[in-house]
Amino acid sequence: MKENLTIDALRVFCEAARSQNFSQAARMLGSSPAYITKHIKLLESELDTLLFHRTTRQVALTEQGEQAHAMALRILEDVEQLHDRIAQFKSEPRGVLRVSTSMGFGRQVVAPALADFSLRHPAIQVKLDILDQLVDMAKEQYDLDIRIGDMIDPNYIARPLAHNHRILCAAPSYLERHGRPRKLLDITRHNCLIVRERDHPVGLWALSRKDVITNVKVSGSLITNNGEIALAWALAGHGIVLRSLWDARKHLETGALVHILPSYRQNAGIWAVYPQRLDNSAKVKACIEHLQAYFSPRRAEP
């Protein structure tokens, strides 16, 4: 059975052809003459041809050997260029960066952050997909997923970008008609505006108070997979919504929404999630560092 052609065999062959002496080639490669002879024989067997005319003092390329030598030099040059390109890929941010994220957060926050990143790194082409479900990053070939929520697959690597939590809120008009919840279980008797999140059970709100988490099963007449729609319903007075602080803050400040049961919250940090170590990809590393700086004002939020 023939041996597969190897880069080592080609290097041995090219050095032997250059020096025209197996012993000298062995010294240049830090090996033994037997090692040189073995690899030349394997290469000749693989190519099914004689590469050298051998004498006791010298070896010389055959006609087929000269052709093989020219091609082997090109192959080794291509391999060297491949190593250089991979090294460049690891050290210089460039190429295509595929990013996924959720709908409302992606449109309002991630998209402008990546546009700013693109201005700073013109050698990187950013492709952003806004999805309503979690993706298999390896299968779908995403470099980065920007997500809200602290439940992250242990097979991935995650880096925090900003603090965030979800709060309960409703419009004053809704509270005037239906009353204001005074304790957590009161919300089970209210119309709750439910969002089908990417990684959360539908209608199950896990809320914490002083590090104690309570799971509350809620129901309502309106369910959506889009957080912006749920927020619009809440602003129109249709019910209670559980929304991220980054999304609800401006409406709380104007009085369009009221923060209810403020001692309860749902932790939902903003994370950069990626499938491999950052030293393997300069573009991913550059993007995460940019997002950390971009989100830094949010990192200090209580």
PDB file of C-alpha atoms in Angstrom:
ATOM      1  CA  MET A   1       0.000   0.000   0.000  1.00  0.00           C
ATOM      2  CA  LYS A   2       1.389   3.397  -0.977  1.00  0.00           C
ATOM      3  CA  GLU A   3       2.073   6.065   1.637  1.00  0.00           C
ATOM      4  CA  ASN A   4       0.329   9.435   1.369  1.00  0.00           C
ATOM      5  CA  LEU A   5       2.370  12.352   0.088  1.00  0.00           C
ATOM      6  CA  THR A   6       3.536  14.515   3.009  1.00  0.00           C
ATOM      7  CA  ILE A   7       4.978  17.996   3.371  1.00  0.00           C
ATOM      8  CA  ASP A   8       7.922  16.523   5.276  1.00  0.00           C
ATOM      9  CA  ALA A   9       8.716  14.201   2.374  1.00  0.00           C
ATOM     10  CA  LEU A  10       8.638  17.139  -0.051  1.00  0.00           C
ATOM     11  CA  ARG A  11      10.977  19.163   2.181  1.00  0.00           C
ATOM     12  CA  VAL A  12      13.394  16.228   2.379  1.00  0.00           C
ATOM     13  CA  PHE A  13      13.228  15.772  -1.395  1.00  0.00           C
ATOM     14  CA  CYS A  14      13.898  19.462  -2.109  1.00  0.00           C
ATOM     15  CA  GLU A  15      16.838  19.601   0.281  1.00  0.00           C
ATOM     16  CA  ALA A  16      18.344  16.429  -1.220  1.00  0.00           C
ATOM     17  CA  ALA A  17      17.882  17.875  -4.703  1.00  0.00           C
ATOM     18  CA  ARG A  18      19.560  21.137  -3.656  1.00  0.00           C
ATOM     19  CA  SER A  19      22.580  19.517  -1.988  1.00  0.00           C
ATOM     20  CA  GLN A  20      22.749  16.457  -4.294  1.00  0.00           C
ATOM     21  CA  ASN A  21      23.968  14.485  -1.307  1.00  0.00           C
ATOM     22  CA  PHE A  22      21.795  12.571   1.180  1.00  0.00           C
ATOM     23  CA  SER A  23      24.298  12.919   4.041  1.00  0.00           C
ATOM     24  CA  GLN A  24      24.567  16.681   3.568  1.00  0.00           C
ATOM     25  CA  ALA A  25      20.787  16.957   3.332  1.00  0.00           C
ATOM     26  CA  ALA A  26      20.528  15.039   6.614  1.00  0.00           C
ATOM     27  CA  ARG A  27      22.905  17.509   8.320  1.00  0.00           C
ATOM     28  CA  MET A  28      20.934  20.496   7.018  1.00  0.00           C
ATOM     29  CA  LEU A  29      17.661  19.029   8.304  1.00  0.00           C
ATOM     30  CA  GLY A  30      19.105  17.756  11.591  1.00  0.00           C
ATOM     31  CA  SER A  31      18.293  14.150  10.813  1.00  0.00           C
ATOM     32  CA  SER A  32      20.069  10.978   9.668  1.00  0.00           C
ATOM     33  CA  PRO A  33      20.921   9.753   6.151  1.00  0.00           C
ATOM     34  CA  ALA A  34      18.596   6.798   6.807  1.00  0.00           C
ATOM     35  CA  TYR A  35      15.725   9.249   7.452  1.00  0.00           C
ATOM     36  CA  ILE A  36      16.446  10.987   4.128  1.00  0.00           C
ATOM     37  CA  THR A  37      16.646   7.706   2.237  1.00  0.00           C
ATOM     38  CA  LYS A  38      13.377   6.467   3.772  1.00  0.00           C
ATOM     39  CA  HIS A  39      11.436   9.592   2.754  1.00  0.00           C
ATOM     40  CA  ILE A  40      12.872   9.626  -0.755  1.00  0.00           C
ATOM     41  CA  LYS A  41      11.885   5.982  -1.223  1.00  0.00           C
ATOM     42  CA  LEU A  42       8.381   6.678   0.109  1.00  0.00           C
ATOM     43  CA  LEU A  43       8.036   9.607  -2.276  1.00  0.00           C
ATOM     44  CA  GLU A  44       9.264   7.558  -5.222  1.00  0.00           C
ATOM     45  CA  SER A  45       6.807   4.802  -4.305  1.00  0.00           C
ATOM     46  CA  GLU A  46       3.930   7.284  -4.068  1.00  0.00           C
ATOM     47  CA  LEU A  47       4.791   8.872  -7.429  1.00  0.00           C
ATOM     48  CA  ASP A  48       5.733   5.519  -8.956  1.00  0.00           C
ATOM     49  CA  THR A  49       8.897   6.928 -10.505  1.00  0.00           C
ATOM     50  CA  LEU A  50      12.657   7.210  -9.908  1.00  0.00           C
ATOM     51  CA  LEU A  51      13.578  10.688  -8.676  1.00  0.00           C
ATOM     52  CA  PHE A  52      17.375  10.333  -8.316  1.00  0.00           C
ATOM     53  CA  HIS A  53      20.267   8.625 -10.090  1.00  0.00           C
ATOM     54  CA  ARG A  54      22.358   7.368  -7.151  1.00  0.00           C
ATOM     55  CA  THR A  55      26.112   6.755  -6.917  1.00  0.00           C
ATOM     56  CA  THR A  56      28.292   6.161  -3.881  1.00  0.00           C
ATOM     57  CA  ARG A  57      29.326   9.845  -3.753  1.00  0.00           C
ATOM     58  CA  GLN A  58      26.520  11.794  -5.347  1.00  0.00           C
ATOM     59  CA  VAL A  59      22.892  11.765  -6.367  1.00  0.00           C
ATOM     60  CA  ALA A  60      21.398  13.572  -9.360  1.00  0.00           C
ATOM     61  CA  LEU A  61      17.827  14.260 -10.354  1.00  0.00           C
ATOM     62  CA  THR A  62      16.284  12.201 -13.102  1.00  0.00           C
ATOM     63  CA  GLU A  63      14.168  13.935 -15.745  1.00  0.00           C
ATOM     64  CA  GLN A  64      11.039  13.048 -13.766  1.00  0.00           C
ATOM     65  CA  GLY A  65      12.836  14.188 -10.616  1.00  0.00           C
ATOM     66  CA  GLU A  66      13.454  17.634 -12.102  1.00  0.00           C
ATOM     67  CA  GLN A  67       9.772  18.034 -12.928  1.00  0.00           C
ATOM     68  CA  ALA A  68       8.776  16.832  -9.475  1.00  0.00           C
ATOM     69  CA  HIS A  69      11.318  19.195  -7.895  1.00  0.00           C
ATOM     70  CA  ALA A  70       9.857  22.244  -9.650  1.00  0.00           C
ATOM     71  CA  MET A  71       6.335  21.328  -8.531  1.00  0.00           C
ATOM     72  CA  ALA A  72       7.443  20.496  -4.983  1.00  0.00           C
ATOM     73  CA  LEU A  73       9.057  23.932  -4.631  1.00  0.00           C
ATOM     74  CA  ARG A  74       5.770  25.565  -5.657  1.00  0.00           C
ATOM     75  CA  ILE A  75       3.815  23.421  -3.198  1.00  0.00           C
ATOM     76  CA  LEU A  76       6.148  24.300  -0.314  1.00  0.00           C
ATOM     77  CA  GLU A  77       5.930  27.987  -1.249  1.00  0.00           C
ATOM     78  CA  ASP A  78       2.123  27.762  -1.192  1.00  0.00           C
ATOM     79  CA  VAL A  79       2.232  26.061   2.215  1.00  0.00           C
ATOM     80  CA  GLU A  80       4.486  28.826   3.550  1.00  0.00           C
ATOM     81  CA  GLN A  81       2.086  31.463   2.214  1.00  0.00           C
ATOM     82  CA  LEU A  82      -0.796  29.601   3.851  1.00  0.00           C
ATOM     83  CA  HIS A  83       0.953  29.772   7.232  1.00  0.00           C
ATOM     84  CA  ASP A  84       1.629  33.476   6.680  1.00  0.00           C
ATOM     85  CA  ARG A  85      -2.021  34.145   5.812  1.00  0.00           C
ATOM     86  CA  ILE A  86      -3.268  32.251   8.869  1.00  0.00           C
ATOM     87  CA  ALA A  87      -0.835  34.149  11.085  1.00  0.00           C
ATOM     88  CA  GLN A  88      -2.031  37.395   9.527  1.00  0.00           C
ATOM     89  CA  PHE A  89      -5.660  36.347  10.080  1.00  0.00           C
ATOM     90  CA  LYS A  90      -4.927  35.807  13.767  1.00  0.00           C
ATOM     91  CA  SER A  91      -3.106  39.106  14.223  1.00  0.00           C
ATOM     92  CA  GLU A  92      -4.837  41.557  11.843  1.00  0.00           C
ATOM     93  CA  PRO A  93      -8.599  42.214  11.933  1.00  0.00           C
ATOM     94  CA  ARG A  94      -9.880  41.525   8.414  1.00  0.00           C
ATOM     95  CA  GLY A  95     -12.319  39.366   6.474  1.00  0.00           C
ATOM     96  CA  VAL A  96     -16.032  38.626   6.916  1.00  0.00           C
ATOM     97  CA  LEU A  97     -17.533  38.767  10.433  1.00  0.00           C
ATOM     98  CA  ARG A  98     -20.878  36.975  10.823  1.00  0.00           C
ATOM     99  CA  VAL A  99     -22.906  38.185  13.804  1.00  0.00           C
ATOM    100  CA  SER A 100     -26.301  37.097  15.109  1.00  0.00           C
ATOM    101  CA  THR A 101     -28.521  38.746  17.708  1.00  0.00           C
ATOM    102  CA  SER A 102     -32.151  39.136  18.811  1.00  0.00           C
ATOM    103  CA  MET A 103     -34.751  41.323  17.124  1.00  0.00           C
ATOM    104  CA  GLY A 104     -35.448  44.506  19.100  1.00  0.00           C
ATOM    105  CA  PHE A 105     -32.074  44.679  20.790  1.00  0.00           C
ATOM    106  CA  GLY A 106     -30.347  43.951  17.501  1.00  0.00           C
ATOM    107  CA  ARG A 107     -32.146  46.704  15.616  1.00  0.00           C
ATOM    108  CA  GLN A 108     -31.934  49.372  18.304  1.00  0.00           C
ATOM    109  CA  VAL A 109     -28.559  48.717  19.913  1.00  0.00           C
ATOM    110  CA  VAL A 110     -26.385  46.118  18.162  1.00  0.00           C
ATOM    111  CA  ALA A 111     -26.867  47.463  14.630  1.00  0.00           C
ATOM    112  CA  PRO A 112     -25.577  51.001  15.402  1.00  0.00           C
ATOM    113  CA  ALA A 113     -22.742  49.542  17.504  1.00  0.00           C
ATOM    114  CA  LEU A 114     -21.612  47.389  14.570  1.00  0.00           C
ATOM    115  CA  ALA A 115     -21.947  50.291  12.145  1.00  0.00           C
ATOM    116  CA  ASP A 116     -19.543  52.241  14.339  1.00  0.00           C
ATOM    117  CA  PHE A 117     -17.229  49.209  14.448  1.00  0.00           C
ATOM    118  CA  SER A 118     -17.280  49.004  10.641  1.00  0.00           C
ATOM    119  CA  LEU A 119     -16.133  52.608  10.348  1.00  0.00           C
ATOM    120  CA  ARG A 120     -13.156  51.846  12.573  1.00  0.00           C
ATOM    121  CA  HIS A 121     -12.275  48.577  10.807  1.00  0.00           C
ATOM    122  CA  PRO A 122     -12.907  48.987   7.057  1.00  0.00           C
ATOM    123  CA  ALA A 123     -11.039  45.733   6.265  1.00  0.00           C
ATOM    124  CA  ILE A 124     -13.840  43.778   7.991  1.00  0.00           C
ATOM    125  CA  GLN A 125     -17.180  43.132   6.281  1.00  0.00           C
ATOM    126  CA  VAL A 126     -19.890  42.732   8.929  1.00  0.00           C
ATOM    127  CA  LYS A 127     -22.882  40.503   8.189  1.00  0.00           C
ATOM    128  CA  LEU A 128     -25.596  40.913  10.851  1.00  0.00           C
ATOM    129  CA  ASP A 129     -28.547  38.515  11.139  1.00  0.00           C
ATOM    130  CA  ILE A 130     -31.418  39.407  13.466  1.00  0.00           C
ATOM    131  CA  LEU A 131     -33.176  36.230  14.604  1.00  0.00           C
ATOM    132  CA  ASP A 132     -35.932  35.246  16.989  1.00  0.00           C
ATOM    133  CA  GLN A 133     -34.241  31.996  18.054  1.00  0.00           C
ATOM    134  CA  LEU A 134     -30.851  30.842  19.258  1.00  0.00           C
ATOM    135  CA  VAL A 135     -28.518  29.527  16.580  1.00  0.00           C
ATOM    136  CA  ASP A 136     -26.072  26.649  16.397  1.00  0.00           C
ATOM    137  CA  MET A 137     -23.029  28.844  15.910  1.00  0.00           C
ATOM    138  CA  ALA A 138     -20.780  26.099  14.583  1.00  0.00           C
ATOM    139  CA  LYS A 139     -23.369  24.689  12.182  1.00  0.00           C
ATOM    140  CA  GLU A 140     -24.535  28.097  10.913  1.00  0.00           C
ATOM    141  CA  GLN A 141     -20.939  29.431  10.900  1.00  0.00           C
ATOM    142  CA  TYR A 142     -21.530  32.507  13.038  1.00  0.00           C
ATOM    143  CA  ASP A 143     -18.452  34.149  14.554  1.00  0.00           C
ATOM    144  CA  LEU A 144     -20.315  36.010  17.282  1.00  0.00           C
ATOM    145  CA  ASP A 145     -23.728  36.083  18.963  1.00  0.00           C
ATOM    146  CA  ILE A 146     -24.763  39.162  20.965  1.00  0.00           C
ATOM    147  CA  ARG A 147     -27.428  38.058  23.404  1.00  0.00           C
ATOM    148  CA  ILE A 148     -29.393  39.112  26.452  1.00  0.00           C
ATOM    149  CA  GLY A 149     -29.718  36.585  29.249  1.00  0.00           C
ATOM    150  CA  ASP A 150     -27.427  34.662  31.550  1.00  0.00           C
ATOM    151  CA  MET A 151     -28.216  31.105  30.368  1.00  0.00           C
ATOM    152  CA  ILE A 152     -25.332  30.285  28.019  1.00  0.00           C
ATOM    153  CA  ASP A 153     -24.372  26.921  26.551  1.00  0.00           C
ATOM    154  CA  PRO A 154     -21.165  25.729  28.294  1.00  0.00           C
ATOM    155  CA  ASN A 155     -19.763  24.681  24.897  1.00  0.00           C
ATOM    156  CA  TYR A 156     -19.388  28.367  24.022  1.00  0.00           C
ATOM    157  CA  ILE A 157     -17.207  31.115  25.435  1.00  0.00           C
ATOM    158  CA  ALA A 158     -18.951  34.223  26.768  1.00  0.00           C
ATOM    159  CA  ARG A 159     -17.717  37.678  27.697  1.00  0.00           C
ATOM    160  CA  PRO A 160     -19.913  40.263  29.499  1.00  0.00           C
ATOM    161  CA  LEU A 161     -20.575  43.482  27.614  1.00  0.00           C
ATOM    162  CA  ALA A 162     -22.981  45.299  29.937  1.00  0.00           C
ATOM    163  CA  HIS A 163     -25.121  44.908  33.027  1.00  0.00           C
ATOM    164  CA  ASN A 164     -28.836  44.655  32.400  1.00  0.00           C
ATOM    165  CA  HIS A 165     -31.973  43.331  34.026  1.00  0.00           C
ATOM    166  CA  ARG A 166     -35.640  43.059  33.154  1.00  0.00           C
ATOM    167  CA  ILE A 167     -38.341  44.831  35.158  1.00  0.00           C
ATOM    168  CA  LEU A 168     -42.123  44.689  35.428  1.00  0.00           C
ATOM    169  CA  CYS A 169     -43.947  47.726  34.095  1.00  0.00           C
ATOM    170  CA  ALA A 170     -47.324  48.837  32.797  1.00  0.00           C
ATOM    171  CA  ALA A 171     -48.994  51.990  31.524  1.00  0.00           C
ATOM    172  CA  PRO A 172     -50.811  54.255  34.023  1.00  0.00           C
ATOM    173  CA  SER A 173     -54.056  53.725  32.075  1.00  0.00           C
ATOM    174  CA  TYR A 174     -53.872  49.953  32.591  1.00  0.00           C
ATOM    175  CA  LEU A 175     -53.177  50.336  36.319  1.00  0.00           C
ATOM    176  CA  GLU A 176     -56.072  52.758  36.705  1.00  0.00           C
ATOM    177  CA  ARG A 177     -58.468  50.190  35.226  1.00  0.00           C
ATOM    178  CA  HIS A 178     -57.103  47.020  36.855  1.00  0.00           C
ATOM    179  CA  GLY A 179     -55.235  48.163  39.956  1.00  0.00           C
ATOM    180  CA  ARG A 180     -51.585  47.968  40.863  1.00  0.00           C
ATOM    181  CA  PRO A 181     -50.095  44.613  41.950  1.00  0.00           C
ATOM    182  CA  ARG A 182     -48.927  44.740  45.559  1.00  0.00           C
ATOM    183  CA  LYS A 183     -47.244  41.353  45.789  1.00  0.00           C
ATOM    184  CA  LEU A 184     -45.661  39.114  43.196  1.00  0.00           C
ATOM    185  CA  LEU A 185     -48.477  36.555  42.900  1.00  0.00           C
ATOM    186  CA  ASP A 186     -50.893  39.373  42.106  1.00  0.00           C
ATOM    187  CA  ILE A 187     -49.527  39.472  38.538  1.00  0.00           C
ATOM    188  CA  THR A 188     -51.003  36.018  37.881  1.00  0.00           C
ATOM    189  CA  ARG A 189     -54.432  37.677  37.967  1.00  0.00           C
ATOM    190  CA  HIS A 190     -53.390  40.380  35.483  1.00  0.00           C
ATOM    191  CA  ASN A 191     -53.176  40.413  31.703  1.00  0.00           C
ATOM    192  CA  CYS A 192     -49.487  39.845  31.040  1.00  0.00           C
ATOM    193  CA  LEU A 193     -47.949  40.647  27.681  1.00  0.00           C
ATOM    194  CA  ILE A 194     -45.822  37.600  26.882  1.00  0.00           C
ATOM    195  CA  VAL A 195     -42.729  37.562  24.688  1.00  0.00           C
ATOM    196  CA  ARG A 196     -41.460  34.280  23.261  1.00  0.00           C
ATOM    197  CA  GLU A 197     -37.781  34.805  24.015  1.00  0.00           C
ATOM    198  CA  ARG A 198     -34.950  33.042  22.176  1.00  0.00           C
ATOM    199  CA  ASP A 199     -33.967  30.927  25.208  1.00  0.00           C
ATOM    200  CA  HIS A 200     -36.793  31.165  27.766  1.00  0.00           C
ATOM    201  CA  PRO A 201     -39.951  29.101  28.413  1.00  0.00           C
ATOM    202  CA  VAL A 202     -43.068  30.906  27.213  1.00  0.00           C
ATOM    203  CA  GLY A 203     -45.017  32.582  30.020  1.00  0.00           C
ATOM    204  CA  LEU A 204     -42.657  31.580  32.833  1.00  0.00           C
ATOM    205  CA  TRP A 205     -41.132  34.636  34.477  1.00  0.00           C
ATOM    206  CA  ALA A 206     -38.192  33.922  36.803  1.00  0.00           C
ATOM    207  CA  LEU A 207     -37.960  36.966  39.081  1.00  0.00           C
ATOM    208  CA  SER A 208     -35.435  37.509  41.839  1.00  0.00           C
ATOM    209  CA  ARG A 209     -35.612  39.461  45.067  1.00  0.00           C
ATOM    210  CA  LYS A 210     -32.569  39.607  47.343  1.00  0.00           C
ATOM    211  CA  ASP A 211     -31.028  36.739  45.345  1.00  0.00           C
ATOM    212  CA  VAL A 212     -34.080  34.516  45.850  1.00  0.00           C
ATOM    213  CA  ILE A 213     -35.614  33.474  42.534  1.00  0.00           C
ATOM    214  CA  THR A 214     -39.339  32.846  42.183  1.00  0.00           C
ATOM    215  CA  ASN A 215     -40.832  31.310  39.043  1.00  0.00           C
ATOM    216  CA  VAL A 216     -44.223  32.770  38.216  1.00  0.00           C
ATOM    217  CA  LYS A 217     -46.470  31.311  35.515  1.00  0.00           C
ATOM    218  CA  VAL A 218     -48.273  34.194  33.824  1.00  0.00           C
ATOM    219  CA  SER A 219     -50.906  34.350  31.124  1.00  0.00           C
ATOM    220  CA  GLY A 220     -52.468  36.943  28.901  1.00  0.00           C
ATOM    221  CA  SER A 221     -54.446  37.650  25.779  1.00  0.00           C
ATOM    222  CA  LEU A 222     -51.462  38.886  23.738  1.00  0.00           C
ATOM    223  CA  ILE A 223     -48.312  36.868  22.914  1.00  0.00           C
ATOM    224  CA  THR A 224     -45.548  37.796  20.460  1.00  0.00           C
ATOM    225  CA  ASN A 225     -41.990  36.880  19.556  1.00  0.00           C
ATOM    226  CA  ASN A 226     -41.085  40.562  19.186  1.00  0.00           C
ATOM    227  CA  GLY A 227     -40.214  42.599  22.262  1.00  0.00           C
ATOM    228  CA  GLU A 228     -40.906  45.901  20.514  1.00  0.00           C
ATOM    229  CA  ILE A 229     -44.490  44.823  19.846  1.00  0.00           C
ATOM    230  CA  ALA A 230     -44.964  43.768  23.476  1.00  0.00           C
ATOM    231  CA  LEU A 231     -43.635  47.132  24.624  1.00  0.00           C
ATOM    232  CA  ALA A 232     -46.013  48.944  22.253  1.00  0.00           C
ATOM    233  CA  TRP A 233     -48.920  46.941  23.686  1.00  0.00           C
ATOM    234  CA  ALA A 234     -47.865  47.921  27.201  1.00  0.00           C
ATOM    235  CA  LEU A 235     -47.624  51.591  26.228  1.00  0.00           C
ATOM    236  CA  ALA A 236     -51.151  51.343  24.799  1.00  0.00           C
ATOM    237  CA  GLY A 237     -52.431  50.077  28.160  1.00  0.00           C
ATOM    238  CA  HIS A 238     -53.031  46.410  27.324  1.00  0.00           C
ATOM    239  CA  GLY A 239     -51.202  44.822  30.261  1.00  0.00           C
ATOM    240  CA  ILE A 240     -48.048  44.185  32.271  1.00  0.00           C
ATOM    241  CA  VAL A 241     -44.788  43.569  30.433  1.00  0.00           C
ATOM    242  CA  LEU A 242     -41.391  42.254  31.507  1.00  0.00           C
ATOM    243  CA  ARG A 243     -38.829  44.317  29.608  1.00  0.00           C
ATOM    244  CA  SER A 244     -35.118  45.013  29.766  1.00  0.00           C
ATOM    245  CA  LEU A 245     -34.142  48.179  31.569  1.00  0.00           C
ATOM    246  CA  TRP A 246     -32.302  49.455  28.479  1.00  0.00           C
ATOM    247  CA  ASP A 247     -35.588  49.295  26.555  1.00  0.00           C
ATOM    248  CA  ALA A 248     -38.010  50.559  29.224  1.00  0.00           C
ATOM    249  CA  ARG A 249     -35.908  53.310  30.814  1.00  0.00           C
ATOM    250  CA  LYS A 250     -36.936  56.156  28.500  1.00  0.00           C
ATOM    251  CA  HIS A 251     -40.639  55.363  28.973  1.00  0.00           C
ATOM    252  CA  LEU A 252     -40.225  55.254  32.751  1.00  0.00           C
ATOM    253  CA  GLU A 253     -38.575  58.672  32.658  1.00  0.00           C
ATOM    254  CA  THR A 254     -41.459  60.192  30.662  1.00  0.00           C
ATOM    255  CA  GLY A 255     -44.120  58.505  32.802  1.00  0.00           C
ATOM    256  CA  ALA A 256     -45.509  56.511  29.862  1.00  0.00           C
ATOM    257  CA  LEU A 257     -44.739  53.365  31.885  1.00  0.00           C
ATOM    258  CA  VAL A 258     -44.767  52.742  35.627  1.00  0.00           C
ATOM    259  CA  HIS A 259     -42.271  50.429  37.321  1.00  0.00           C
ATOM    260  CA  ILE A 260     -44.280  47.965  39.401  1.00  0.00           C
ATOM    261  CA  LEU A 261     -43.008  45.668  42.143  1.00  0.00           C
ATOM    262  CA  PRO A 262     -39.580  47.368  41.950  1.00  0.00           C
ATOM    263  CA  SER A 263     -37.974  44.956  44.428  1.00  0.00           C
ATOM    264  CA  TYR A 264     -38.251  42.204  41.804  1.00  0.00           C
ATOM    265  CA  ARG A 265     -36.130  41.854  38.688  1.00  0.00           C
ATOM    266  CA  GLN A 266     -34.879  39.307  36.188  1.00  0.00           C
ATOM    267  CA  ASN A 267     -31.136  39.344  35.642  1.00  0.00           C
ATOM    268  CA  ALA A 268     -30.376  39.508  31.921  1.00  0.00           C
ATOM    269  CA  GLY A 269     -26.818  40.587  31.212  1.00  0.00           C
ATOM    270  CA  ILE A 270     -25.649  41.494  27.732  1.00  0.00           C
ATOM    271  CA  TRP A 271     -23.058  39.004  26.492  1.00  0.00           C
ATOM    272  CA  ALA A 272     -20.780  38.373  23.536  1.00  0.00           C
ATOM    273  CA  VAL A 273     -20.846  34.625  22.835  1.00  0.00           C
ATOM    274  CA  TYR A 274     -18.365  32.939  20.491  1.00  0.00           C
ATOM    275  CA  PRO A 275     -17.295  29.375  19.677  1.00  0.00           C
ATOM    276  CA  GLN A 276     -13.484  29.604  19.882  1.00  0.00           C
ATOM    277  CA  ARG A 277     -10.731  31.400  21.767  1.00  0.00           C
ATOM    278  CA  LEU A 278     -10.122  35.017  20.814  1.00  0.00           C
ATOM    279  CA  ASP A 279      -6.465  34.474  19.936  1.00  0.00           C
ATOM    280  CA  ASN A 280      -7.697  32.398  16.971  1.00  0.00           C
ATOM    281  CA  SER A 281      -9.462  35.355  15.328  1.00  0.00           C
ATOM    282  CA  ALA A 282      -8.348  38.970  15.343  1.00  0.00           C
ATOM    283  CA  LYS A 283     -11.645  40.155  13.824  1.00  0.00           C
ATOM    284  CA  VAL A 284     -13.757  38.641  16.618  1.00  0.00           C
ATOM    285  CA  LYS A 285     -11.392  39.954  19.274  1.00  0.00           C
ATOM    286  CA  ALA A 286     -11.479  43.457  17.766  1.00  0.00           C
ATOM    287  CA  CYS A 287     -15.280  43.419  17.602  1.00  0.00           C
ATOM    288  CA  ILE A 288     -15.702  42.290  21.220  1.00  0.00           C
ATOM    289  CA  GLU A 289     -13.260  44.938  22.447  1.00  0.00           C
ATOM    290  CA  HIS A 290     -15.178  47.560  20.466  1.00  0.00           C
ATOM    291  CA  LEU A 291     -18.518  46.425  21.907  1.00  0.00           C
ATOM    292  CA  GLN A 292     -17.146  46.483  25.449  1.00  0.00           C
ATOM    293  CA  ALA A 293     -16.037  50.079  24.955  1.00  0.00           C
ATOM    294  CA  TYR A 294     -19.303  50.969  23.190  1.00  0.00           C
ATOM    295  CA  PHE A 295     -21.374  49.521  26.032  1.00  0.00           C
ATOM    296  CA  SER A 296     -19.134  50.818  28.832  1.00  0.00           C
ATOM    297  CA  PRO A 297     -21.649  53.484  29.985  1.00  0.00           C
ATOM    298  CA  ARG A 298     -24.162  50.679  30.480  1.00  0.00           C
ATOM    299  CA  ARG A 299     -21.738  48.545  32.493  1.00  0.00           C
ATOM    300  CA  ALA A 300     -22.053  50.953  35.428  1.00  0.00           C
ATOM    301  CA  GLU A 301     -25.846  50.847  35.485  1.00  0.00           C
ATOM    302  CA  PRO A 302     -27.312  49.567  38.776  1.00  0.00           C
TER     303      PRO A 302
END
